[in-house]
Short mmCIF file of C-alpha atoms and ligand atoms in Angstrom, two decimals:
data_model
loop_
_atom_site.label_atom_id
_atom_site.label_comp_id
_atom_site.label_asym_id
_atom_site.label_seq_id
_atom_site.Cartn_x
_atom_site.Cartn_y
_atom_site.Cartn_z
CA UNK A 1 35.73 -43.05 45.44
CA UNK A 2 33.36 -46.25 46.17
CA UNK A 3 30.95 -45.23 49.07
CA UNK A 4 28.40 -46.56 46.82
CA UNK A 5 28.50 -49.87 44.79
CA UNK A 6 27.29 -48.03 41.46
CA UNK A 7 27.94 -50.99 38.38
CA UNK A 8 30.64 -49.70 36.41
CA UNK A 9 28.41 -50.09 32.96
CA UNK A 10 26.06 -48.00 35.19
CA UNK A 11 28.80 -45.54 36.04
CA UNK A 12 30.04 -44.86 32.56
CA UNK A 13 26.69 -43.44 31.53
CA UNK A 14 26.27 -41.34 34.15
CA UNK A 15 29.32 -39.52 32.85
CA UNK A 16 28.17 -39.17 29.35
CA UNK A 17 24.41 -38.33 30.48
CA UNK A 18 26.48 -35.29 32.87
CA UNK A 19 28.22 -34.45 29.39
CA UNK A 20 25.41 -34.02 27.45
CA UNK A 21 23.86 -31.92 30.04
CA UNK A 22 26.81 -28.92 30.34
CA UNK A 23 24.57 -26.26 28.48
CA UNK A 24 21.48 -27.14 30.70
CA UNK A 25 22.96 -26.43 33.83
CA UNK A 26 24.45 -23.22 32.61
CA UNK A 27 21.02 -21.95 32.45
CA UNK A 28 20.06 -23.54 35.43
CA UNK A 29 23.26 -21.29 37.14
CA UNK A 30 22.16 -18.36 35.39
CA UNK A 31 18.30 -18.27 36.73
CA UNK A 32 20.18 -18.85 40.09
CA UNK A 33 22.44 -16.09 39.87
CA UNK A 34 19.60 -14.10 38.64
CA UNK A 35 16.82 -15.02 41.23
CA UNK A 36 19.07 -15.37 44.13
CA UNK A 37 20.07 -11.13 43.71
CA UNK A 38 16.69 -10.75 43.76
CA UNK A 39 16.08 -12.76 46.84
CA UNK A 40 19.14 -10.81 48.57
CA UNK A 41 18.53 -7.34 47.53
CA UNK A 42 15.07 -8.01 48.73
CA UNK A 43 16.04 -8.55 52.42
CA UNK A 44 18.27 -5.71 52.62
CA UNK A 45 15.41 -3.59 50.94
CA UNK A 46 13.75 -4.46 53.85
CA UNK A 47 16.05 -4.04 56.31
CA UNK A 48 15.94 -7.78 57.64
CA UNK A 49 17.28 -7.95 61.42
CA UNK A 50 18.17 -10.06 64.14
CA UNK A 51 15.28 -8.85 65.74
CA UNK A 52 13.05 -10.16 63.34
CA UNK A 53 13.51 -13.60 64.59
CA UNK A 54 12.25 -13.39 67.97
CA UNK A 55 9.44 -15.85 68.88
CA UNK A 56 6.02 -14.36 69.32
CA UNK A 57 3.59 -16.40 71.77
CA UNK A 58 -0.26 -16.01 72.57
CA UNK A 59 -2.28 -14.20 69.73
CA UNK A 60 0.89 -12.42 68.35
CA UNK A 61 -0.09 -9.75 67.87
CA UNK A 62 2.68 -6.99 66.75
CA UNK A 63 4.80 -9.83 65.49
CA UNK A 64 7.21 -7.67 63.61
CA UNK A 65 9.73 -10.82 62.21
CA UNK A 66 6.16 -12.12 60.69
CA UNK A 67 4.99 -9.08 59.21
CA UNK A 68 8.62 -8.11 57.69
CA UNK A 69 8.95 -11.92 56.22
CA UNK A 70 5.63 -11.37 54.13
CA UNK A 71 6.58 -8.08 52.94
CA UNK A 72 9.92 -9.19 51.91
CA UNK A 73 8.31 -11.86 50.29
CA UNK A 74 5.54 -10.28 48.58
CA UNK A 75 7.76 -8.22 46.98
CA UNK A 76 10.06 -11.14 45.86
CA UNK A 77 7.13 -12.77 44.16
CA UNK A 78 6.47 -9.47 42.34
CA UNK A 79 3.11 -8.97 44.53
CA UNK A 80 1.57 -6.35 46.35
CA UNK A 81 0.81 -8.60 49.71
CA UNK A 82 0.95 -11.39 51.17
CA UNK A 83 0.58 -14.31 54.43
CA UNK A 84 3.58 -16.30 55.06
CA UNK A 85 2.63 -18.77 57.79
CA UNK A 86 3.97 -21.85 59.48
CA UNK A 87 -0.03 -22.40 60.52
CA UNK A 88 -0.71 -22.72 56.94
CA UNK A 89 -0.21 -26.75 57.14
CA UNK A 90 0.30 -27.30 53.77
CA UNK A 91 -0.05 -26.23 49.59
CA UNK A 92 -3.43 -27.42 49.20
CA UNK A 93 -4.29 -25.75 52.71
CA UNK A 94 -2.84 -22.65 51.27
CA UNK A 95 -5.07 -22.94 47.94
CA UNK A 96 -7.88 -23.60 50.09
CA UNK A 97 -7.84 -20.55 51.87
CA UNK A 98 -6.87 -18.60 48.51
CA UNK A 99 -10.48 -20.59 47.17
CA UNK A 100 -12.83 -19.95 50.29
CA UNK A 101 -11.39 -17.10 50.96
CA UNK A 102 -12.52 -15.38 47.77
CA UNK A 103 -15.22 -17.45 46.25
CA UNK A 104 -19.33 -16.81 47.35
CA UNK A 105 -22.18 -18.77 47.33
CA UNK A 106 -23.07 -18.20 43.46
CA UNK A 107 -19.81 -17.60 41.70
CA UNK A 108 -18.36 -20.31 40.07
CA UNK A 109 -14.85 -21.36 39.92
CA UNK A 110 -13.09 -22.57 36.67
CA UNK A 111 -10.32 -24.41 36.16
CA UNK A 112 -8.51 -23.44 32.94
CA UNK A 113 -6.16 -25.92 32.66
CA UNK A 114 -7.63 -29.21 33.28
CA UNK A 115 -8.71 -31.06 36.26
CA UNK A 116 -6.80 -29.71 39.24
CA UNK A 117 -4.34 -31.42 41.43
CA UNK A 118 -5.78 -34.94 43.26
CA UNK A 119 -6.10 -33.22 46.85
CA UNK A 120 -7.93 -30.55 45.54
CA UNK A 121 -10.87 -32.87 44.11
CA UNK A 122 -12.43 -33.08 47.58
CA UNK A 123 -12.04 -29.13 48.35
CA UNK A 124 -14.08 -28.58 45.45
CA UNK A 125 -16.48 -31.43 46.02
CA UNK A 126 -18.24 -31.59 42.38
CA UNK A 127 -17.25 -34.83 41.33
CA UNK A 128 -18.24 -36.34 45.09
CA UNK A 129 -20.09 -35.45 47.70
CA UNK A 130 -17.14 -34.13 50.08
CA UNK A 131 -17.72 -32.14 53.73
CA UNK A 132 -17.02 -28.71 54.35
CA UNK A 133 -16.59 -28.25 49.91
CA UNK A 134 -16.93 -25.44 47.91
CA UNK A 135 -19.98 -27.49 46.56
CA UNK A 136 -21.48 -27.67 49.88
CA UNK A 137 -21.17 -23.82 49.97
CA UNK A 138 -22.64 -23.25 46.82
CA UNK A 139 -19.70 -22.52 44.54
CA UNK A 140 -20.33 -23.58 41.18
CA UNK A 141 -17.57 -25.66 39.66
CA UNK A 142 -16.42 -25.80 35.38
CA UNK A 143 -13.37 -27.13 34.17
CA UNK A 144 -11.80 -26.53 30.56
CA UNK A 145 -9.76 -29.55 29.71
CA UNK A 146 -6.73 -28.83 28.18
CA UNK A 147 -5.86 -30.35 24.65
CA UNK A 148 -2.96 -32.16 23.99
CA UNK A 149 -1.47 -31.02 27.25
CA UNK A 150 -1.77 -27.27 26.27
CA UNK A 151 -4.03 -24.66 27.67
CA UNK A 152 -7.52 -24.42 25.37
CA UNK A 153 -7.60 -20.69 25.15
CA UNK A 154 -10.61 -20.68 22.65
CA UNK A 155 -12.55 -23.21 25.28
CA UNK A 156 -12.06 -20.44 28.23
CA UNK A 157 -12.91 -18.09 26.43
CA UNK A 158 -16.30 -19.81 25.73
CA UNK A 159 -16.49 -20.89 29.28
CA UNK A 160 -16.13 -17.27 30.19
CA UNK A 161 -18.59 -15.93 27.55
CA UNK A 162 -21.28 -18.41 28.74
CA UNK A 163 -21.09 -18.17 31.94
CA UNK A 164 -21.46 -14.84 34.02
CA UNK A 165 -21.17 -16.03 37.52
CA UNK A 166 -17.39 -17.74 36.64
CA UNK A 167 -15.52 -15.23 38.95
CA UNK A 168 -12.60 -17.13 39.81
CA UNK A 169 -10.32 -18.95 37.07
CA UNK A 170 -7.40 -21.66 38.35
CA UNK A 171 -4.76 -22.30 36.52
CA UNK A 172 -2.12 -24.57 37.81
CA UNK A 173 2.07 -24.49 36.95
CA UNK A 174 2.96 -27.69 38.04
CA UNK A 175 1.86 -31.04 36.03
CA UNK A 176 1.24 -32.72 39.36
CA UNK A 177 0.96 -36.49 38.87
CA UNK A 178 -0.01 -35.87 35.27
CA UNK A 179 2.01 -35.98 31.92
CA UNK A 180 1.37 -33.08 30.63
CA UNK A 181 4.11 -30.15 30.38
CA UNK A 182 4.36 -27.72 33.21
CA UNK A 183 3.36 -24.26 32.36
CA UNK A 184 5.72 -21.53 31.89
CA UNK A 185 5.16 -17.91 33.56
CA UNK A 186 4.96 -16.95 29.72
CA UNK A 187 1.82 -19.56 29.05
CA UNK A 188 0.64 -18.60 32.17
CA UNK A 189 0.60 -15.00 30.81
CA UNK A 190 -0.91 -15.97 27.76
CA UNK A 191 -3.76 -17.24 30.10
CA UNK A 192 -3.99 -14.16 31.93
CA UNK A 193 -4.46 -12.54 28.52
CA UNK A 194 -7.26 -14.52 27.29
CA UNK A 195 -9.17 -14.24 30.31
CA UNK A 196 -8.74 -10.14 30.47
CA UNK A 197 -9.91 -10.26 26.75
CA UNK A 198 -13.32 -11.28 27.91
CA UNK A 199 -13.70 -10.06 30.88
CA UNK A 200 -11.40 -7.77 33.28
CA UNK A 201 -12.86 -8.17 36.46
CA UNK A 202 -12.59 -12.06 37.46
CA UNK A 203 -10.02 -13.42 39.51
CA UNK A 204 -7.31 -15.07 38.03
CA UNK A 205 -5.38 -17.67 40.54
CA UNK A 206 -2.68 -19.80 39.93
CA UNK A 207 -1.45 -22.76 41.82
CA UNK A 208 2.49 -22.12 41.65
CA UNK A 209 3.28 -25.46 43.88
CA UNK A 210 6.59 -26.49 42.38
CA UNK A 211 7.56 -23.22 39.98
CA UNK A 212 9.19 -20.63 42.88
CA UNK A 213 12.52 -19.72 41.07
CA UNK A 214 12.95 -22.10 38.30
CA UNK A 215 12.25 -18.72 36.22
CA UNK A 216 13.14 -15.19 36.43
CA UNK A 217 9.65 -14.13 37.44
CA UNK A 218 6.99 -15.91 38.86
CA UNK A 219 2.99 -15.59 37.89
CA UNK A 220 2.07 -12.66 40.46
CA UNK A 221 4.31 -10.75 38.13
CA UNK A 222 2.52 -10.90 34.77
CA UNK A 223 -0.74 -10.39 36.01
CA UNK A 224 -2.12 -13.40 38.10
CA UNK A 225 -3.90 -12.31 41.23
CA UNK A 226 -3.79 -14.32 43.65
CA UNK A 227 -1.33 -17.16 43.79
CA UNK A 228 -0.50 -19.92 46.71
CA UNK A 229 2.19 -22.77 47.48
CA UNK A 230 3.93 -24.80 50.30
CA UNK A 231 7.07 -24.39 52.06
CA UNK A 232 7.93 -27.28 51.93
CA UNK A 233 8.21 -27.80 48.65
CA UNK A 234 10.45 -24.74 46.49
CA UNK A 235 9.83 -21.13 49.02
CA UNK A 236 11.04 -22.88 52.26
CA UNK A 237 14.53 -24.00 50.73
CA UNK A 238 14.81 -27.23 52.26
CA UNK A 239 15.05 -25.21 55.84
CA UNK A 240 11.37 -24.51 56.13
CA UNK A 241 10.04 -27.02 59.07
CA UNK A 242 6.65 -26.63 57.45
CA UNK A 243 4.24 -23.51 56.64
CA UNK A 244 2.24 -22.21 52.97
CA UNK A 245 1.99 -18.83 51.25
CA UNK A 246 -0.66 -16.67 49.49
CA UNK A 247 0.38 -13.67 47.41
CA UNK A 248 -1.34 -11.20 45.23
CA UNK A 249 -3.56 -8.11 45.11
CA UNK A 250 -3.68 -6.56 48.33
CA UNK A 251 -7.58 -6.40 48.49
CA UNK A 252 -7.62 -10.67 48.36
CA UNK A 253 -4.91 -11.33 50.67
CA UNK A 254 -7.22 -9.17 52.98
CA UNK A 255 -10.02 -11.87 52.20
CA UNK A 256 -7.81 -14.30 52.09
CA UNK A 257 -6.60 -13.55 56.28
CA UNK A 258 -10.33 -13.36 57.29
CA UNK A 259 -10.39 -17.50 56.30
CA UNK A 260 -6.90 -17.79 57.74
CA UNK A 261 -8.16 -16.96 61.20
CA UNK A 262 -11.36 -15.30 61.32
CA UNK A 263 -13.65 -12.24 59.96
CA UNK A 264 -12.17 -9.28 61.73
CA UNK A 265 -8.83 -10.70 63.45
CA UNK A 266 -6.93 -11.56 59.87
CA UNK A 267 -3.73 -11.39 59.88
CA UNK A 268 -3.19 -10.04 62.97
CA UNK A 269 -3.04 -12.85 64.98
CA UNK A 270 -0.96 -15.70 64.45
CA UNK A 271 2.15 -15.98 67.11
CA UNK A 272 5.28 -17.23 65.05
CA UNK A 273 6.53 -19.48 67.82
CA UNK A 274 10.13 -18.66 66.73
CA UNK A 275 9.33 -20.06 63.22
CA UNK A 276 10.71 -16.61 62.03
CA UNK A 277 14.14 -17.47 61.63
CA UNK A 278 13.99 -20.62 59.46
CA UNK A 279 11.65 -19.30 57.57
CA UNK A 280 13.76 -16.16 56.41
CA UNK A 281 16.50 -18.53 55.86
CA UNK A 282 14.42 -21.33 54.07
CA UNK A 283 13.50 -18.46 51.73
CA UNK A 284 17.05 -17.11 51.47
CA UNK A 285 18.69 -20.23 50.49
CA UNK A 286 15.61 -21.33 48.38
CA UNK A 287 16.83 -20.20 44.64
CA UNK A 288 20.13 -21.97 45.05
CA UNK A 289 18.40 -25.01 46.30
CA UNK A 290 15.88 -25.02 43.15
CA UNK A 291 18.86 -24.97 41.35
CA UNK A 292 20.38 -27.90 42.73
CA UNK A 293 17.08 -29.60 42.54
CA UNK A 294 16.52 -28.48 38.67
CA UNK A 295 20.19 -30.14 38.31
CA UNK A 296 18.77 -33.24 39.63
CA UNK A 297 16.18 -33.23 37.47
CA UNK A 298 18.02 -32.53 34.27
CA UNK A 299 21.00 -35.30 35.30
CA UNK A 300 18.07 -38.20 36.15
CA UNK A 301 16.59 -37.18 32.66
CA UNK A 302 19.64 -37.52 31.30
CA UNK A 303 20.67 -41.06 32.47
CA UNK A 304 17.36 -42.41 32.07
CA UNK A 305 16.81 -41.47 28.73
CA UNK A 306 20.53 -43.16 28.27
CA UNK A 307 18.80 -46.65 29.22
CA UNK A 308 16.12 -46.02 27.21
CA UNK A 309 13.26 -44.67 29.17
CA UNK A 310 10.57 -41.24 27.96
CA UNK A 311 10.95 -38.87 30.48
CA UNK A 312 9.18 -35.46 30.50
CA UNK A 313 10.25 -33.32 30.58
CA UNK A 314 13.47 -34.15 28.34
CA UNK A 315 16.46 -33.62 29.77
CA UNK A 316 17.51 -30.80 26.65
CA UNK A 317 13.48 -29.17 27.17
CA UNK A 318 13.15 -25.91 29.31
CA UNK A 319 11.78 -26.28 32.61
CA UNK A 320 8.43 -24.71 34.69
CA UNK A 321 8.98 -26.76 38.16
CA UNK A 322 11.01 -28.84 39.78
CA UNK A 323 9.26 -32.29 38.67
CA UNK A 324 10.79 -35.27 36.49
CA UNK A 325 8.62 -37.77 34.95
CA UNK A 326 10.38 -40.81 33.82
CA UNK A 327 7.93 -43.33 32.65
CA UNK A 328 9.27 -46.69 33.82
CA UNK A 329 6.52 -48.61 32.10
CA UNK A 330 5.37 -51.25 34.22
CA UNK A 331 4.81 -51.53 39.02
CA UNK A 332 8.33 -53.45 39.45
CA UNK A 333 10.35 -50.78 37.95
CA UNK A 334 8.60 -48.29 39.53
CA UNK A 335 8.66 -49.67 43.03
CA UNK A 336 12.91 -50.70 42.39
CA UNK A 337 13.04 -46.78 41.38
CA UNK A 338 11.80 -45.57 44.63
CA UNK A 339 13.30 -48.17 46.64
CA UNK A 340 16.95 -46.71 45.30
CA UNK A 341 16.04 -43.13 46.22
CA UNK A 342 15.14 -44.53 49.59
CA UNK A 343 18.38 -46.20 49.73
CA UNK A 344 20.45 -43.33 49.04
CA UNK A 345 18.85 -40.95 51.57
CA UNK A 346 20.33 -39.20 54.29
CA UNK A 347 17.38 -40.25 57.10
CA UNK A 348 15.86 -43.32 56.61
CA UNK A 349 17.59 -44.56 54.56
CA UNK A 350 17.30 -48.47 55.66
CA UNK A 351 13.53 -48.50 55.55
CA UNK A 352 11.60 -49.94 52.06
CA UNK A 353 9.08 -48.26 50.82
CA UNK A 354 5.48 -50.22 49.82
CA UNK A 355 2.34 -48.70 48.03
CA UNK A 356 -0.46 -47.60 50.19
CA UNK A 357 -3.58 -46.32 50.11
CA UNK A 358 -2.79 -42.71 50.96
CA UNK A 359 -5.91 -40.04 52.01
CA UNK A 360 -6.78 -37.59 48.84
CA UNK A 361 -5.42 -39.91 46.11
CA UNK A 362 -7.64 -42.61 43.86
CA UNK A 363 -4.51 -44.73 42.98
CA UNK A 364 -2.46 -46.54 45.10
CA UNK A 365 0.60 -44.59 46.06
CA UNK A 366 4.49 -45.29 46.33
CA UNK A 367 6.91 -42.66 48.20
CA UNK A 368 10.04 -42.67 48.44
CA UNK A 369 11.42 -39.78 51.10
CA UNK A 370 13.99 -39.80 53.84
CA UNK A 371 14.06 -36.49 54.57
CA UNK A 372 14.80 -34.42 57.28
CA UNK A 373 10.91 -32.55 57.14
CA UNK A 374 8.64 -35.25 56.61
CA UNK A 375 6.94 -35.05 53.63
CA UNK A 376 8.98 -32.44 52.25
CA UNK A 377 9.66 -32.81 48.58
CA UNK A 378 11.81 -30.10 47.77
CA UNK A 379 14.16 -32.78 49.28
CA UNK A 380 14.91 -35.70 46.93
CA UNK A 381 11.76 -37.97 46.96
CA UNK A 382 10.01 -39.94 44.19
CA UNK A 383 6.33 -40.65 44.27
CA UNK A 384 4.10 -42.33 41.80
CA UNK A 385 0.62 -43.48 42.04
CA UNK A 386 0.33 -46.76 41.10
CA UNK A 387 -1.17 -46.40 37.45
CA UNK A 388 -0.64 -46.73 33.63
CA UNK A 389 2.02 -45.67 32.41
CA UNK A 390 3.65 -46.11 35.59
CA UNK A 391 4.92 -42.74 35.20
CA UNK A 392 7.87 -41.74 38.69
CA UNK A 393 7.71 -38.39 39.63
CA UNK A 394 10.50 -37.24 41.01
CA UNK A 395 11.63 -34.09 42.63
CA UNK A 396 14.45 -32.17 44.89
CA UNK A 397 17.49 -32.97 45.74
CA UNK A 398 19.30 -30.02 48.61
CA UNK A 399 22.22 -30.40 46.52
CA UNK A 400 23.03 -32.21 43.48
CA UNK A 401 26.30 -34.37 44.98
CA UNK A 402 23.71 -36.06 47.42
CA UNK A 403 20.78 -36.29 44.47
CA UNK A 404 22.32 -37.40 41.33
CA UNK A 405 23.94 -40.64 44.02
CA UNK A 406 19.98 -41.27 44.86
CA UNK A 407 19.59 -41.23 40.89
CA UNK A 408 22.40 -43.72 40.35
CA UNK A 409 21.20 -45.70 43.38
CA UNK A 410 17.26 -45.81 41.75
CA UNK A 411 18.91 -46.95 38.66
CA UNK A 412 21.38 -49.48 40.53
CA UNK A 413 18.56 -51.47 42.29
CA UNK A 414 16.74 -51.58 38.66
CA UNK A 415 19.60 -53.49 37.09
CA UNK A 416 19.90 -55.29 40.77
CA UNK A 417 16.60 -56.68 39.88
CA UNK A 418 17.13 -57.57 36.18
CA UNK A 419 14.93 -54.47 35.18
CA UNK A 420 17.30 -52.94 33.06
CA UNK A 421 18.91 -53.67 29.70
CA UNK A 422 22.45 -52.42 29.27
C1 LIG B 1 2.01 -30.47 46.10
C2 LIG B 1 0.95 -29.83 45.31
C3 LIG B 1 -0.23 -29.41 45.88
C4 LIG B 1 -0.59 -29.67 47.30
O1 LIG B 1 0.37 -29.37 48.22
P1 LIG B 1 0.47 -30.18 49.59
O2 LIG B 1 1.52 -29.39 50.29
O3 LIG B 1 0.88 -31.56 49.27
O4 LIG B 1 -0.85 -30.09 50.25
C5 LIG B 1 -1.14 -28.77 45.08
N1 LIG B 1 -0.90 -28.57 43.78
C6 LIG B 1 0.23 -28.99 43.19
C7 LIG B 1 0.43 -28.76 41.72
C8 LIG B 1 1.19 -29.63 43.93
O5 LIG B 1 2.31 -30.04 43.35
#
């Protein structure tokens, strides 16, 4: 089979580092197995029908396929409510809502574990002067840096302790374009923990972009509140054409609708357009995609740690998201990675991606995506901002066949331009 000029050096590791991997992927099929019942018993539960996906126009109001998808959702995600939307644009749309939504002039938000992800800098406006902020609304902002890449429980609890009008604490799965670990849904419980230990009534949210089904449970069930993502990342299964979520305790969902659309109207309103449909099947097909995207993952940590490069996490380590960091250690490498995933896509593939200047981020950026939603990254793509240690992030894949030849082909244009040593 030669489709692909892969260098036969090249092509002999990628067998061993697919060897070596056999007992990660078993648990990777077992999580799928697991979280895909779930998903499935779920819609039957709820009697999902035909009917369901008829478009809605107007206000939409009494849009039945919209109102089923978040209950079968909600209870998925092991919460008591929740919005599903394809007019929530985007993750750190849907964590802005879950912010405004709850927050009031006077409390103050704290983020537990570290500075939050780069686009949501300018929502909370403390750093900079930023528009429309939670700043500019007089939220209060505090941030607990973690140590060593773990979660400072003793500094939150201080925090806390201090600081009566904290009534909203973030904690975020995902590493984003960091280095640190992911969190698991059991540190994330340990979190919850802390925070109840010193005081029961604040909010606990959690910013579970990337982590939908790469566990058995996800955050809303072991206590977190409130908790928000994309769909077109994870929850939208590669099927998704765009949308967010919000799920938690009934009572701030409520809140949570009012920001959505406006005091009074909620969730009411919001027409589906005859989004329905894809989204019920972008969230029926979305464990099994994880999984093939958590393969990925595991197969690209794998080969590169065969050449010789760190990547986090390790390809024997157990996962929280979706995301592989493979630190490539200097811009050429990193620009040849993403220029191979480009090449091996199934849409665009012909085009080269460049670094740009891209809105929200302080680095240059480099993305590699040809996918068939733009922007989607629950389909393969590779971004890195253009920064010490020149760290790839990489993540997706719709099924592993098609993303572990983008991994080979990312590796193939590295050796193509003398950037690798074997
Ligand atoms: C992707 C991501 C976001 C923002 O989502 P967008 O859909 O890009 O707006 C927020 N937090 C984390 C951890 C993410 O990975």
């Amino acid at each position: 089979m030669s489709f692909f000029e892969v260098d036969a050096r090249l092509q002999a590791l990628s067998d061993k580092a697919l060897a070596n991997v056999q007992d990660m992927f078993a648990n990777i099929e077992a999580v799928t197995e697991y979280n895909q019942q779930k998903v499935l018993s779920a819609f039957i539960r709820h009697k999902v029908s035909e009917s369901h996906f008829a478009a809605t126009t107007g206000y939409g109001y009494g849009d039945r396929g919209r109102d089923v998808l978040e209950e079968v959702f909600a209870d998925i995600m092991g919460a008591e409510d929740a919005l599903v939307r394809h007019s929530i644009l985007c993750g750190t749309h849907a964590i802005t809502l879950s912010l405004f939504g709850v927050l009031r002039p006077g409390d103050t938000l704290l983020a537990a574990t570290g500075t939050p992800y780069d686009t949501l800098i300018g929502v909370i406006g403390a750093d900079k002067p930023s528009s429309g902020s939670l700043t500019e609304y007089g939220v209060g902002y505090r941030e607990v840096a973690l140590i060593d890449g773990k979660p400072d429980l003793n500094g939150i609890i201080t925090a806390l302790r201090e600081d009566p009008s904290i009534r909203m604490v973030h904690i975020q799965r995902s590493r984003g374009y960091d280095l640190r670990p992911s969190l698991s849904v059991a540190d994330i419980e340990e979190i919850v923990k802390t925070v109840r230990s010193v005081r029961e009534d604040v909010i606990i949210f959690t910013d579970n972009c990337y982590g939908e089904f790469v566990e058995k449970c996800e955050p809303t069930a072991v206590g977190v509140d409130l908790m928000a993502g994309s769909l077109i990342k994870n929850p939208g299964g590669g099927i998704a054409e765009n949308g967010g979520y919000i799920c938690g305790r009934r009572d701030l969902v409520e809140q949570c609708s009012y920001r959505m659309t406006t005091p009074g109207l909620g969730r009411e309103v919001g027409a589906s357009l005859g989004h329905n449909r894809t989204l019920f099947m972008g969230l029926f097909h979305a464990p099994h995609v994880v999984g093939e995207a958590l393969k990925t993952a595991v197969y690209a940590a794998s080969l590169f740690e065969l050449l010789g490069y760190t990547c986090s996490p390790s390809s024997q380590e157990k996962r929280a998201d979706i995301i592989q960091a493979i630190c490539l250690e200097n811009a050429e490498a990193l620009i040849a990675f993403c220029q191979g995933i480009q090449s091996g896509a199934p849409v665009d593939a012909f085009v080269t991606p460049e670094p740009w200047d891209m809105p929200g981020y302080d680095n240059q950026v480099i993305m590699a995506a040809g996918a068939f939603t733009l922007g989607s990254s629950i389909e393969l793509s590779a971004d890195a901002p253009l920064r010490d240690p020149f760290a790839v992030y990489m993540q997706g894949g719709l099924n592993f066949h098609s993303g572990k030849i983008g991994i080979l082909l990312a590796a193939q244009k590295m050796l193509h331009n003398n950037l690798l040593h074997i």
